[in-house]
Short mmCIF file of C-alpha atoms in Angstrom, two decimals:
data_model
loop_
_atom_site.label_atom_id
_atom_site.label_comp_id
_atom_site.label_asym_id
_atom_site.label_seq_id
_atom_site.Cartn_x
_atom_site.Cartn_y
_atom_site.Cartn_z
CA VAL A 1 -6.02 -11.30 47.69
CA GLU A 2 -6.00 -7.54 48.16
CA VAL A 3 -5.45 -4.55 45.93
CA GLN A 4 -2.18 -2.82 46.85
CA ALA A 5 -1.11 0.82 46.63
CA GLY A 6 -0.94 2.01 42.99
CA GLU A 7 -3.09 -0.87 41.78
CA ARG A 8 -6.63 -1.09 40.55
CA MET A 9 -8.99 -4.03 40.17
CA ASP A 10 -11.11 -4.34 37.01
CA ASP A 11 -14.12 -6.55 36.47
CA LEU A 12 -13.46 -8.20 33.09
CA GLN A 13 -17.24 -8.47 32.65
CA TYR A 14 -16.72 -11.99 31.43
CA ARG A 15 -17.62 -15.09 33.42
CA GLY A 16 -17.05 -13.22 36.66
CA LEU A 17 -13.32 -12.76 36.01
CA ARG A 18 -11.47 -9.89 37.65
CA ILE A 19 -7.92 -8.60 37.21
CA ILE A 20 -5.57 -6.54 39.36
CA GLN A 21 -3.21 -4.22 37.49
CA ASP A 22 -0.63 -1.64 38.52
CA THR A 23 -1.61 1.58 36.79
CA GLY A 24 2.04 2.67 36.54
CA ASP A 25 3.08 -0.67 35.05
CA PHE A 26 2.13 -2.29 31.77
CA CYS A 27 -1.63 -2.91 31.59
CA PHE A 28 -3.16 -5.37 29.17
CA GLY A 29 -4.79 -4.08 26.02
CA LEU A 30 -7.17 -4.92 23.28
CA ASP A 31 -4.46 -6.98 21.58
CA SER A 32 -4.56 -9.54 24.42
CA VAL A 33 -8.34 -9.77 24.14
CA LEU A 34 -8.06 -10.40 20.38
CA LEU A 35 -5.33 -13.02 20.83
CA ALA A 36 -7.33 -14.85 23.52
CA ASP A 37 -10.19 -15.06 21.02
CA PHE A 38 -8.03 -15.98 18.01
CA ALA A 39 -5.86 -18.77 19.47
CA SER A 40 -7.17 -22.27 18.62
CA ALA A 41 -7.40 -23.51 22.19
CA ARG A 42 -9.35 -26.75 22.70
CA PRO A 43 -10.85 -28.19 25.88
CA GLY A 44 -8.16 -29.99 27.87
CA ASP A 45 -5.25 -28.28 26.10
CA ASN A 46 -1.97 -27.80 27.91
CA ILE A 47 -1.05 -24.19 27.13
CA CYS A 48 2.04 -22.07 27.75
CA ASP A 49 1.93 -18.26 27.86
CA LEU A 50 5.31 -16.64 27.22
CA GLY A 51 5.41 -13.26 28.96
CA THR A 52 2.08 -13.37 30.76
CA GLY A 53 2.25 -9.89 32.32
CA ASN A 54 -0.65 -9.65 34.76
CA GLY A 55 -1.89 -13.04 33.61
CA ILE A 56 -4.55 -11.76 31.26
CA LEU A 57 -4.26 -14.51 28.59
CA PRO A 58 -4.63 -17.48 30.99
CA LEU A 59 -7.56 -15.68 32.63
CA LEU A 60 -9.42 -15.00 29.37
CA ILE A 61 -8.65 -18.35 27.70
CA SER A 62 -9.51 -20.36 30.81
CA GLY A 63 -12.85 -18.56 30.76
CA ARG A 64 -13.42 -19.28 27.08
CA VAL A 65 -12.25 -22.90 26.79
CA MET A 66 -13.09 -25.55 29.37
CA ASN A 67 -10.49 -27.51 31.22
CA THR A 68 -7.47 -25.72 29.76
CA ARG A 69 -4.24 -25.77 31.83
CA PHE A 70 -1.54 -23.08 31.75
CA ASP A 71 2.14 -22.59 32.37
CA ALA A 72 2.68 -18.84 32.42
CA LEU A 73 6.18 -17.30 32.34
CA GLU A 74 6.94 -13.73 33.33
CA ILE A 75 10.43 -12.26 33.62
CA ASP A 76 9.49 -9.28 35.82
CA PRO A 77 9.14 -10.21 39.54
CA ALA A 78 6.43 -7.66 40.40
CA MET A 79 4.40 -8.62 37.30
CA ALA A 80 4.78 -12.33 38.05
CA ALA A 81 3.66 -11.80 41.68
CA ARG A 82 0.62 -9.89 40.46
CA ALA A 83 -0.19 -12.62 37.92
CA GLU A 84 0.01 -15.12 40.77
CA ARG A 85 -2.43 -13.00 42.83
CA ASN A 86 -4.77 -12.75 39.82
CA VAL A 87 -4.76 -16.54 39.57
CA ARG A 88 -5.78 -16.80 43.24
CA LEU A 89 -8.28 -13.94 42.88
CA ASN A 90 -10.09 -15.98 40.23
CA GLY A 91 -9.70 -19.36 41.94
CA LEU A 92 -7.57 -20.78 39.14
CA GLU A 93 -4.71 -22.19 41.27
CA ASN A 94 -5.29 -25.70 39.93
CA ARG A 95 -5.25 -24.59 36.28
CA VAL A 96 -2.58 -21.89 36.06
CA SER A 97 1.08 -22.11 37.19
CA VAL A 98 3.02 -18.82 37.14
CA TYR A 99 6.83 -18.90 36.86
CA ASN A 100 8.94 -15.81 37.43
CA ARG A 101 11.48 -16.98 34.88
CA ASP A 102 13.12 -15.82 31.69
CA LEU A 103 12.38 -17.39 28.31
CA SER A 104 15.95 -18.64 28.17
CA ALA A 105 15.23 -20.97 31.13
CA ILE A 106 12.50 -22.82 29.24
CA ARG A 107 14.41 -26.08 28.74
CA LEU A 108 15.18 -26.39 32.45
CA LEU A 109 11.67 -25.45 33.48
CA LEU A 110 9.28 -27.35 31.21
CA PRO A 111 9.44 -30.65 29.28
CA SER A 112 9.92 -30.90 25.53
CA GLY A 113 6.80 -31.53 23.42
CA GLY A 114 4.43 -31.30 26.37
CA HIS A 115 2.20 -28.44 25.18
CA ASP A 116 -0.65 -28.24 22.68
CA LEU A 117 -0.58 -24.47 22.33
CA VAL A 118 1.81 -21.62 23.04
CA VAL A 119 0.43 -18.09 23.16
CA CYS A 120 2.46 -14.90 23.25
CA ASN A 121 1.77 -11.19 23.09
CA PRO A 122 5.41 -10.38 22.47
CA PRO A 123 7.10 -6.99 22.77
CA TYR A 124 6.24 -4.97 19.70
CA PHE A 125 9.21 -2.69 19.39
CA ARG A 126 12.82 -3.39 18.61
CA HIS A 127 15.04 -2.77 21.57
CA ALA A 128 17.62 0.00 21.33
CA PRO A 129 20.85 -1.76 22.40
CA ARG A 130 22.30 1.23 24.28
CA GLN A 131 19.64 0.84 26.97
CA ALA A 132 20.67 -2.72 27.83
CA GLY A 133 20.56 -3.53 31.54
CA THR A 134 18.62 -0.41 32.48
CA GLU A 135 15.17 -1.57 31.40
CA SER A 136 12.14 -1.03 33.59
CA ALA A 137 9.30 -3.57 33.67
CA ILE A 138 7.40 -1.42 31.23
CA ASP A 139 10.41 -1.30 28.88
CA LEU A 140 10.64 -5.09 29.00
CA SER A 141 6.99 -5.48 28.09
CA ARG A 142 7.22 -3.01 25.19
CA THR A 143 10.57 -3.80 23.58
CA ASP A 144 12.28 -7.02 22.63
CA ALA A 145 15.15 -6.50 25.10
CA ALA A 146 14.05 -9.66 26.94
CA CYS A 147 12.57 -11.59 24.02
CA THR A 148 12.46 -11.41 20.25
CA MET A 149 10.15 -13.35 17.94
CA ASP A 150 13.15 -15.62 17.29
CA ASP A 151 13.38 -16.34 21.03
CA VAL A 152 9.63 -16.91 21.24
CA SER A 153 9.65 -19.27 18.24
CA ARG A 154 12.58 -21.28 19.58
CA ALA A 155 10.92 -21.61 22.98
CA ALA A 156 7.67 -22.68 21.27
CA LYS A 157 9.56 -25.27 19.22
CA TRP A 158 10.81 -26.79 22.48
CA LEU A 159 7.43 -26.74 24.18
CA LEU A 160 5.10 -27.92 21.40
CA ARG A 161 4.17 -31.44 20.43
CA ASN A 162 4.14 -32.11 16.68
CA GLY A 163 0.95 -30.48 15.35
CA GLY A 164 0.92 -28.09 18.31
CA LYS A 165 0.23 -24.39 17.71
CA LEU A 166 1.88 -21.04 18.35
CA ALA A 167 -0.47 -18.03 18.34
CA VAL A 168 0.82 -14.45 18.54
CA VAL A 169 -0.37 -10.89 18.06
CA PHE A 170 2.09 -8.58 16.32
CA PRO A 171 2.33 -5.20 14.56
CA ALA A 172 1.17 -5.60 10.97
CA THR A 173 4.31 -3.83 9.73
CA ARG A 174 6.46 -6.67 11.14
CA MET A 175 4.22 -9.62 10.31
CA LEU A 176 6.70 -11.02 7.82
CA ASP A 177 9.46 -11.08 10.47
CA ALA A 178 7.15 -12.96 12.82
CA MET A 179 6.16 -15.50 10.15
CA ASP A 180 9.75 -16.03 9.06
CA ALA A 181 10.83 -16.55 12.68
CA MET A 182 8.18 -19.29 12.94
CA ARG A 183 9.19 -20.89 9.64
CA ALA A 184 12.82 -20.95 10.74
CA VAL A 185 11.89 -23.49 13.46
CA ARG A 186 9.39 -25.44 11.30
CA ILE A 187 6.32 -23.81 12.84
CA GLU A 188 4.40 -23.10 9.63
CA PRO A 189 2.05 -20.08 9.67
CA LYS A 190 -1.45 -21.42 8.91
CA ARG A 191 -3.99 -18.85 10.13
CA PHE A 192 -3.67 -15.13 9.75
CA ARG A 193 -5.90 -12.17 10.50
CA LEU A 194 -5.33 -8.48 9.90
CA VAL A 195 -6.97 -5.99 12.27
CA SER A 196 -7.99 -2.49 11.13
CA PRO A 197 -9.14 0.35 13.39
CA TYR A 198 -11.95 1.23 10.96
CA ALA A 199 -13.35 -0.36 7.79
CA GLY A 200 -11.33 0.77 4.78
CA LYS A 201 -8.34 1.80 6.95
CA ALA A 202 -4.89 0.22 6.94
CA PRO A 203 -4.45 -2.76 9.31
CA PHE A 204 -2.21 -2.01 12.31
CA ILE A 205 -1.94 -5.35 14.08
CA CYS A 206 -2.20 -8.94 12.97
CA LEU A 207 -2.91 -12.30 14.54
CA ILE A 208 -0.80 -15.25 13.38
CA GLU A 209 -1.07 -18.93 14.28
CA GLY A 210 1.49 -21.48 13.16
CA VAL A 211 1.41 -25.27 13.40
CA MET A 212 4.51 -27.31 14.25
CA GLY A 213 5.56 -29.43 11.28
CA ALA A 214 2.65 -28.47 9.00
CA LYS A 215 2.87 -27.95 5.24
CA PRO A 216 2.82 -24.41 3.81
CA MET A 217 -0.72 -23.11 3.19
CA LEU A 218 -1.80 -19.91 4.88
CA HIS A 219 -5.48 -19.26 5.49
CA PRO A 220 -6.20 -15.56 5.87
CA LEU A 221 -9.35 -14.92 7.88
CA PRO A 222 -11.68 -12.05 7.04
CA PRO A 223 -10.16 -8.76 8.19
CA LEU A 224 -11.28 -7.69 11.67
CA VAL A 225 -12.54 -4.15 12.18
CA ILE A 226 -12.49 -2.57 15.66
CA HIS A 227 -14.61 0.57 15.41
CA GLU A 228 -17.77 1.54 13.62
CA ALA A 229 -17.43 4.59 11.38
CA GLY A 230 -19.55 6.57 13.82
CA GLY A 231 -17.51 5.49 16.88
CA GLY A 232 -18.16 2.62 19.26
CA TYR A 233 -17.14 -0.97 18.66
CA THR A 234 -18.26 -3.19 15.81
CA ALA A 235 -20.65 -6.06 16.40
CA GLU A 236 -17.84 -8.59 15.93
CA LEU A 237 -15.58 -6.87 18.43
CA ARG A 238 -18.41 -6.78 20.98
CA LYS A 239 -19.03 -10.46 20.33
CA ILE A 240 -15.34 -11.27 20.87
CA TYR A 241 -15.53 -9.50 24.19
CA HIS A 242 -18.94 -11.01 25.03
CA MET A 243 -20.18 -7.49 25.54
CA GLU A 244 -23.63 -6.08 25.40
CA SER A 245 -22.55 -2.48 25.76
CA PRO A 246 -20.36 -0.66 23.22
CA ALA A 247 -17.60 0.19 25.73
CA LEU A 248 -14.50 -1.88 26.54
CA PRO A 249 -13.12 -2.01 30.09
CA VAL A 250 -9.57 -2.35 28.77
CA THR A 251 -6.79 0.07 28.03
CA SER A 252 -6.25 1.04 24.43
CA VAL A 253 -3.89 -1.04 22.30
CA ASN A 254 -2.02 2.19 21.67
CA GLU A 255 -0.98 2.36 25.29
CA LYS A 256 1.64 -0.22 24.40
CA GLY A 257 3.19 2.19 21.94
CA VAL B 1 -4.21 -5.94 -37.10
CA GLU B 2 -7.09 -8.36 -37.58
CA VAL B 3 -8.99 -10.74 -35.34
CA GLN B 4 -8.25 -14.34 -36.31
CA ALA B 5 -10.34 -17.51 -36.07
CA GLY B 6 -11.10 -18.43 -32.44
CA GLU B 7 -10.25 -14.94 -31.21
CA ARG B 8 -12.33 -12.09 -29.93
CA MET B 9 -11.61 -8.40 -29.51
CA ASP B 10 -12.69 -6.59 -26.35
CA ASP B 11 -12.92 -2.86 -25.77
CA LEU B 12 -11.18 -2.33 -22.40
CA GLN B 13 -13.38 0.74 -21.91
CA TYR B 14 -10.34 2.59 -20.71
CA ARG B 15 -8.57 5.28 -22.71
CA GLY B 16 -9.69 3.64 -25.95
CA LEU B 17 -7.65 0.51 -25.35
CA ARG B 18 -8.68 -2.75 -27.02
CA ILE B 19 -7.39 -6.30 -26.62
CA ILE B 20 -7.48 -9.42 -28.80
CA GLN B 21 -7.71 -12.73 -26.94
CA ASP B 22 -8.05 -16.36 -27.98
CA THR B 23 -11.11 -17.69 -26.22
CA GLY B 24 -9.59 -21.18 -25.99
CA ASP B 25 -6.36 -19.83 -24.53
CA PHE B 26 -5.66 -18.08 -21.26
CA CYS B 27 -7.61 -14.81 -21.05
CA PHE B 28 -6.68 -12.09 -18.60
CA GLY B 29 -8.69 -11.67 -15.44
CA LEU B 30 -9.52 -9.32 -12.65
CA ASP B 31 -6.17 -10.08 -11.02
CA SER B 32 -4.32 -8.35 -13.87
CA VAL B 33 -6.57 -5.31 -13.54
CA LEU B 34 -5.85 -5.15 -9.79
CA LEU B 35 -2.10 -5.55 -10.30
CA ALA B 36 -2.02 -2.82 -12.97
CA ASP B 37 -3.68 -0.51 -10.42
CA PHE B 38 -1.52 -1.59 -7.46
CA ALA B 39 1.98 -1.43 -8.96
CA SER B 40 3.84 1.80 -8.11
CA ALA B 41 4.60 2.81 -11.70
CA ARG B 42 5.81 6.38 -12.19
CA PRO B 43 5.90 8.48 -15.35
CA GLY B 44 8.95 7.60 -17.40
CA ASP B 45 9.55 4.26 -15.67
CA ASN B 46 11.28 1.45 -17.52
CA ILE B 47 9.12 -1.59 -16.73
CA CYS B 48 9.48 -5.31 -17.38
CA ASP B 49 6.48 -7.67 -17.47
CA LEU B 50 7.43 -11.30 -16.85
CA GLY B 51 4.89 -13.54 -18.59
CA THR B 52 2.81 -10.92 -20.33
CA GLY B 53 0.24 -13.29 -21.88
CA ASN B 54 -1.86 -11.19 -24.27
CA GLY B 55 -0.03 -8.07 -23.11
CA ILE B 56 -2.70 -6.86 -20.71
CA LEU B 57 -0.38 -5.35 -18.07
CA PRO B 58 1.62 -3.14 -20.48
CA LEU B 59 -1.66 -2.03 -22.07
CA LEU B 60 -3.33 -1.08 -18.78
CA ILE B 61 -0.25 0.47 -17.14
CA SER B 62 0.69 2.45 -20.24
CA GLY B 63 -2.84 3.86 -20.13
CA ARG B 64 -2.58 4.73 -16.44
CA VAL B 65 0.93 6.16 -16.21
CA MET B 66 2.38 8.53 -18.79
CA ASN B 67 5.52 7.81 -20.69
CA THR B 68 6.11 4.32 -19.26
CA ARG B 69 8.20 1.90 -21.38
CA PHE B 70 7.88 -1.89 -21.33
CA ASP B 71 9.88 -5.02 -22.03
CA ALA B 72 7.34 -7.85 -22.04
CA LEU B 73 8.42 -11.51 -21.99
CA GLU B 74 6.15 -14.39 -22.99
CA ILE B 75 7.27 -18.02 -23.30
CA ASP B 76 4.35 -19.20 -25.48
CA PRO B 77 4.80 -18.31 -29.20
CA ALA B 78 1.08 -17.87 -30.00
CA MET B 79 0.56 -15.72 -26.89
CA ALA B 80 3.63 -13.62 -27.65
CA ALA B 81 2.45 -13.08 -31.25
CA ARG B 82 -0.94 -12.00 -29.97
CA ALA B 83 0.66 -9.62 -27.44
CA GLU B 84 2.65 -8.15 -30.34
CA ARG B 85 -0.55 -7.63 -32.33
CA ASN B 86 -2.22 -6.03 -29.29
CA VAL B 87 0.69 -3.60 -29.05
CA ARG B 88 0.19 -2.62 -32.70
CA LEU B 89 -3.60 -2.55 -32.29
CA ASN B 90 -3.17 0.14 -29.64
CA GLY B 91 -0.37 2.02 -31.37
CA LEU B 92 2.14 1.29 -28.60
CA GLU B 93 5.02 0.03 -30.79
CA ASN B 94 7.37 2.71 -29.49
CA ARG B 95 6.58 1.95 -25.83
CA VAL B 96 6.25 -1.84 -25.62
CA SER B 97 8.75 -4.50 -26.81
CA VAL B 98 7.50 -8.09 -26.76
CA TYR B 99 10.01 -10.96 -26.55
CA ASN B 100 8.99 -14.57 -27.12
CA ARG B 101 11.53 -15.77 -24.61
CA ASP B 102 11.76 -17.78 -21.43
CA LEU B 103 12.53 -16.23 -18.06
CA SER B 104 15.80 -18.16 -17.99
CA ALA B 105 17.08 -16.08 -20.95
CA ILE B 106 16.76 -12.81 -19.02
CA ARG B 107 20.51 -12.21 -18.56
CA LEU B 108 21.18 -12.55 -22.27
CA LEU B 109 18.18 -10.47 -23.25
CA LEU B 110 18.13 -7.45 -20.96
CA PRO B 111 20.79 -5.46 -19.08
CA SER B 112 21.34 -5.68 -15.33
CA GLY B 113 19.84 -2.89 -13.18
CA GLY B 114 18.09 -1.22 -16.10
CA HIS B 115 14.50 -1.35 -14.86
CA ASP B 116 12.54 0.69 -12.31
CA LEU B 117 9.71 -1.79 -11.94
CA VAL B 118 9.05 -5.46 -12.68
CA VAL B 119 5.46 -6.67 -12.76
CA CYS B 120 4.33 -10.27 -12.85
CA ASN B 121 1.04 -12.12 -12.65
CA PRO B 122 2.77 -15.45 -12.08
CA PRO B 123 1.24 -18.91 -12.39
CA TYR B 124 -0.82 -19.60 -9.29
CA PHE B 125 -0.61 -23.34 -9.04
CA ARG B 126 2.25 -25.64 -8.30
CA HIS B 127 3.16 -27.71 -11.31
CA ALA B 128 2.66 -31.47 -11.10
CA PRO B 129 6.06 -32.81 -12.24
CA ARG B 130 4.64 -35.82 -14.13
CA GLN B 131 3.21 -33.47 -16.76
CA ALA B 132 6.63 -32.00 -17.63
CA GLY B 133 7.14 -31.42 -21.34
CA THR B 134 3.48 -31.88 -22.24
CA GLU B 135 2.19 -28.49 -21.10
CA SER B 136 -0.22 -26.50 -23.26
CA ALA B 137 -0.08 -22.70 -23.29
CA ILE B 138 -2.93 -22.65 -20.81
CA ASP B 139 -1.04 -25.05 -18.51
CA LEU B 140 2.00 -22.79 -18.66
CA SER B 141 -0.06 -19.76 -17.70
CA ARG B 142 -1.74 -21.56 -14.81
CA THR B 143 1.05 -23.62 -13.23
CA ASP B 144 4.62 -22.86 -12.32
CA ALA B 145 6.06 -25.37 -14.81
CA ALA B 146 7.73 -22.49 -16.66
CA CYS B 147 8.30 -20.12 -13.75
CA THR B 148 8.12 -20.19 -9.97
CA MET B 149 8.16 -17.19 -7.63
CA ASP B 150 11.82 -18.03 -7.03
CA ASP B 151 12.48 -17.72 -10.79
CA VAL B 152 10.49 -14.48 -10.94
CA SER B 153 12.36 -13.02 -7.96
CA ARG B 154 15.77 -13.96 -9.35
CA ALA B 155 14.90 -12.44 -12.73
CA ALA B 156 13.67 -9.27 -10.99
CA LYS B 157 16.88 -9.08 -8.98
CA TRP B 158 18.80 -9.03 -12.26
CA LEU B 159 16.56 -6.45 -13.90
CA LEU B 160 16.00 -3.93 -11.11
CA ARG B 161 18.11 -0.96 -10.15
CA ASN B 162 18.66 -0.51 -6.41
CA GLY B 163 15.38 0.85 -5.02
CA GLY B 164 13.50 -0.64 -7.97
CA LYS B 165 10.23 -2.49 -7.33
CA LEU B 166 8.72 -5.90 -7.97
CA ALA B 167 4.91 -6.06 -7.92
CA VAL B 168 2.99 -9.34 -8.11
CA VAL B 169 -0.49 -10.73 -7.58
CA PHE B 170 -0.67 -14.11 -5.87
CA PRO B 171 -3.07 -16.47 -4.09
CA ALA B 172 -3.48 -15.36 -0.47
CA THR B 173 -2.78 -18.91 0.73
CA ARG B 174 0.74 -18.70 -0.73
CA MET B 175 1.58 -15.10 0.11
CA LEU B 176 4.29 -16.11 2.55
CA ASP B 177 6.05 -18.18 -0.14
CA ALA B 178 5.98 -15.18 -2.47
CA MET B 179 7.32 -12.81 0.19
CA ASP B 180 10.05 -15.23 1.24
CA ALA B 181 11.11 -15.69 -2.40
CA MET B 182 11.49 -11.90 -2.64
CA ARG B 183 13.40 -11.65 0.64
CA ALA B 184 15.78 -14.39 -0.51
CA VAL B 185 17.08 -12.03 -3.23
CA ARG B 186 16.99 -8.88 -1.07
CA ILE B 187 13.75 -7.56 -2.55
CA GLU B 188 12.03 -6.58 0.69
CA PRO B 189 8.20 -6.72 0.71
CA LYS B 190 6.99 -3.20 1.51
CA ARG B 191 3.38 -2.88 0.34
CA PHE B 192 0.73 -5.52 0.74
CA ARG B 193 -2.97 -5.71 0.03
CA LEU B 194 -5.41 -8.54 0.66
CA VAL B 195 -8.41 -8.86 -1.67
CA SER B 196 -11.73 -10.34 -0.49
CA PRO B 197 -14.68 -11.27 -2.71
CA TYR B 198 -17.13 -9.71 -0.23
CA ALA B 199 -16.76 -7.62 2.93
CA GLY B 200 -16.28 -9.91 5.94
CA LYS B 201 -15.19 -12.85 3.74
CA ALA B 202 -11.77 -14.49 3.67
CA PRO B 203 -9.24 -12.88 1.29
CA PHE B 204 -8.41 -15.06 -1.74
CA ILE B 205 -5.69 -13.12 -3.54
CA CYS B 206 -3.08 -10.61 -2.46
CA LEU B 207 -0.99 -7.89 -4.04
CA ILE B 208 2.62 -7.62 -2.93
CA GLU B 209 5.25 -5.04 -3.85
CA GLY B 210 8.88 -5.36 -2.78
CA VAL B 211 11.71 -2.86 -3.04
CA MET B 212 15.24 -3.91 -3.95
CA GLY B 213 17.60 -3.38 -1.01
CA ALA B 214 15.01 -1.79 1.32
CA LYS B 215 14.81 -2.32 5.08
CA PRO B 216 12.09 -4.57 6.54
CA MET B 217 8.83 -2.71 7.21
CA LEU B 218 5.67 -3.92 5.55
CA HIS B 219 2.80 -1.51 4.99
CA PRO B 220 -0.51 -3.35 4.66
CA LEU B 221 -3.04 -1.32 2.70
CA PRO B 222 -6.74 -1.38 3.59
CA PRO B 223 -8.30 -4.66 2.44
CA LEU B 224 -9.87 -4.47 -1.02
CA VAL B 225 -13.40 -5.78 -1.49
CA ILE B 226 -14.64 -6.83 -4.96
CA HIS B 227 -18.39 -7.21 -4.66
CA GLU B 228 -21.16 -5.44 -2.82
CA ALA B 229 -23.22 -7.67 -0.55
CA GLY B 230 -26.14 -7.31 -2.95
CA GLY B 231 -24.04 -8.15 -6.04
CA GLY B 232 -22.31 -5.78 -8.45
CA TYR B 233 -18.88 -4.27 -7.89
CA THR B 234 -17.86 -2.01 -5.03
CA ALA B 235 -17.21 1.67 -5.61
CA GLU B 236 -13.45 1.15 -5.19
CA LEU B 237 -13.36 -1.70 -7.72
CA ARG B 238 -15.28 0.43 -10.23
CA LYS B 239 -12.87 3.29 -9.59
CA ILE B 240 -9.87 0.98 -10.20
CA TYR B 241 -11.40 -0.01 -13.50
CA HIS B 242 -12.45 3.56 -14.30
CA MET B 243 -15.96 2.24 -14.77
CA GLU B 244 -19.26 3.98 -14.55
CA SER B 245 -21.34 0.85 -14.91
CA PRO B 246 -21.25 -2.02 -12.41
CA ALA B 247 -20.15 -4.67 -14.92
CA LEU B 248 -16.61 -5.68 -15.82
CA PRO B 249 -15.67 -6.63 -19.39
CA VAL B 250 -13.11 -9.13 -18.13
CA THR B 251 -13.17 -12.82 -17.41
CA SER B 252 -13.52 -13.84 -13.80
CA VAL B 253 -10.38 -14.31 -11.72
CA ASN B 254 -11.64 -17.83 -11.09
CA GLU B 255 -11.11 -18.72 -14.72
CA LYS B 256 -7.45 -19.11 -13.86
CA GLY B 257 -8.31 -21.88 -11.39
#
């Protein structure tokens, strides 16, 4: 596996994992790191990642939870090929399968009720319809031209066993849309965490996990704070990233916007 | 206005306001104080309080925002009579009208579209149907035997002008039910605040404000923390209650549960 023109390789500084990214394409952000930490993956789980990008979620979750297995979909061919190379780079060929397929192909591609967990870092921004058909890979990863939370929830409903989970990261301003999209397919939101840039500041993203067929009862976790008042990352953020040093080798979450 | 047997009078330590409460009946709690602070009341607003209890919300909001006017409904006769006495006790007869009426009478009682703001500290707990007809006043104020968030939202839809607001306080575990009940009548949740007992602890109640006919876009406020780690109230909580001292002359929010 070699780094190609326009790409860079980063050491994730976590269990020896490395990742190749195209600097001109969408690079993973802090939101993926938070989702990988938040999702209730258990050892042995069969997990599906909808829109895997460079493959960051399977990489991080496979490092965190033993014996997990992944089906990772990615609509963009160059992204999917890079995810595939990242799987080989980290020796995860027997745990991660990458499919260069659209969400709409899910029923032809994977069996019904065969997954314990679906994770998704979906596009954050509503797609402007006039651009249809002219989207670049970076457009597709930032807007919901290729997938909306309704699409994600419907795909998850197909994939999940009863009691299976769907975990997503989403802009806090649209959290109600995300939760309602889950409820519409009987995936009941059960865990919820707001993320603020600083203590005492308004939350900007949220983490939501729903359970297929569960009864309504939402458990909000303590709010997560990214930065200390004086700069640098909070102790909890450093713990999530298994970091000793107060610097993150990831692009900012704002890069997505 | 005199204090009757079984009652006590408290100085609210805010703009000279006082309140009479029956110690054996439902007494207001911290949640009412937080809601009175959170609701977007503006000078001159015509406000309706659904389930006013002892009248605490009209008292606190009339003290905070000049020239506000209130219609306050209360289903329990003894509570409504006490709210009426509290209005007289504080000289607010020309600003607050108390009605000993049920929510279901709203269309006969008050005109459509005549209010700028509806506030409600609704019952937190689902009513167990087997108790129907045998509820005490304290049952009615704690369970949704007499009103659910669906009832509250429908009443608010009748009362509010377009662009008018509905502000409620609710258990964090049921926030999605409350928001969905608002959405079902086109009152879109726009402001949202989670309240934690201590920093870094799970939120237990939330404040939600919806706007009639608004577009989806939820603005989460910074999380509110009640207590300092070492005990006592946080600076923000003391500011909300306009307190100098770190003690609150109100019953605990837990008294409701």
